[in-house]
Short mmCIF file of C-alpha atoms in Angstrom, two decimals:
data_model
loop_
_atom_site.label_atom_id
_atom_site.label_comp_id
_atom_site.label_asym_id
_atom_site.label_seq_id
_atom_site.Cartn_x
_atom_site.Cartn_y
_atom_site.Cartn_z
CA ASP A 684 -3.77 -8.48 -4.51
CA LEU A 685 -2.02 -5.61 -2.76
CA LYS A 686 -1.51 -3.47 -5.86
CA ARG A 687 -5.25 -3.50 -6.57
CA LEU A 688 -6.02 -2.54 -2.97
CA ILE A 689 -3.56 0.36 -3.17
CA GLN A 690 -5.04 1.56 -6.48
CA ASP A 691 -8.57 1.28 -5.06
CA ARG A 692 -7.51 3.37 -2.06
CA ARG A 693 -5.97 5.99 -4.38
CA LYS A 694 -9.27 6.25 -6.26
CA ALA A 695 -11.28 6.50 -3.04
CA MET A 696 -9.03 9.38 -1.97
CA GLY A 697 -9.62 11.18 -5.28
CA LEU A 698 -5.96 11.11 -6.26
CA ALA A 699 -4.87 11.58 -9.85
CA TYR A 700 -3.02 8.72 -11.53
CA THR A 701 0.10 10.93 -11.61
CA ASP A 702 0.06 11.74 -7.87
CA HIS A 703 2.92 10.15 -5.96
CA ILE A 704 2.10 8.42 -2.69
CA ILE A 705 3.69 6.73 0.29
CA ILE A 706 2.30 3.47 1.66
CA GLY A 707 2.11 2.19 5.20
CA ILE A 708 1.27 -1.45 5.94
CA VAL A 709 0.58 -2.64 9.48
CA THR A 710 0.44 -6.42 9.83
CA ASP A 711 1.58 -9.18 12.15
CA SER A 712 2.02 -11.54 9.19
CA GLY A 713 5.63 -12.40 8.48
CA GLU A 714 4.44 -14.14 5.33
CA LEU A 715 2.84 -10.95 3.98
CA LYS A 716 5.87 -8.82 4.88
CA ALA A 717 8.19 -11.27 3.11
CA ALA A 718 6.00 -11.25 -0.02
CA ILE A 719 5.93 -7.45 -0.05
CA ARG A 720 9.71 -7.23 0.37
CA ALA A 721 10.23 -9.73 -2.46
CA ASN A 722 8.06 -7.64 -4.79
CA LEU A 723 8.79 -4.17 -3.41
CA GLU A 724 10.24 -2.53 -6.52
CA ARG A 725 7.35 -3.75 -8.68
CA ILE A 726 4.75 -2.62 -6.13
CA LEU A 727 6.34 0.83 -5.85
CA GLY A 728 6.67 1.25 -9.60
CA GLU A 729 3.19 0.09 -10.52
CA THR A 730 1.48 2.21 -7.85
CA LEU A 731 3.62 5.37 -8.29
CA SER A 732 4.75 5.07 -4.67
CA ASP A 733 7.87 6.77 -3.36
CA SER A 734 8.19 4.43 -0.37
CA LEU A 735 6.54 1.65 1.61
CA VAL A 736 6.96 1.23 5.36
CA PHE A 737 5.63 -1.38 7.77
CA GLU A 738 3.98 1.12 10.10
CA ALA A 739 1.01 3.48 10.21
CA LEU A 740 1.44 6.84 8.50
CA PRO A 741 0.73 9.93 10.60
CA GLY A 742 -2.21 11.83 9.18
CA ALA A 743 -3.35 8.95 6.95
CA GLU A 744 -6.53 7.02 7.66
CA GLY A 745 -5.92 3.29 7.83
CA GLN A 746 -8.15 0.84 5.96
CA GLU A 747 -8.52 -2.77 7.10
CA VAL A 748 -7.72 -5.10 4.18
CA GLU A 749 -7.07 -8.77 3.46
CA VAL A 750 -4.23 -9.78 1.19
CA GLY A 751 -4.64 -13.46 0.50
CA ASP A 752 -5.30 -14.95 3.94
CA CYS A 753 -3.44 -12.16 5.76
CA LYS A 754 -5.04 -9.22 7.52
CA ALA A 755 -3.43 -5.79 7.41
CA THR A 756 -4.10 -2.09 7.77
CA LEU A 757 -3.32 -0.11 4.63
CA CYS A 758 -2.40 3.57 4.85
CA VAL A 759 -1.93 5.71 1.76
CA LYS A 760 -0.76 9.31 1.82
CA LYS A 761 -0.15 11.76 -1.02
CA VAL A 762 3.41 13.05 -1.19
#
């Protein structure tokens, strides 16, 4: 589940629970993008994210992840 992957990445980066982040997702999966768009507000709220974009974030290290059967690169950056 994407929210868990985001929270795991936050922990690995040593971020505090109260730190705001931005998320970058790079994927060729239209199915994954549609699911993220359908749940965007919930994902942003539950992960304390200010925004989510479907591109890599400059200065953020990407992590290869699987969400369901879809492959993606997850980038998380502190605001």
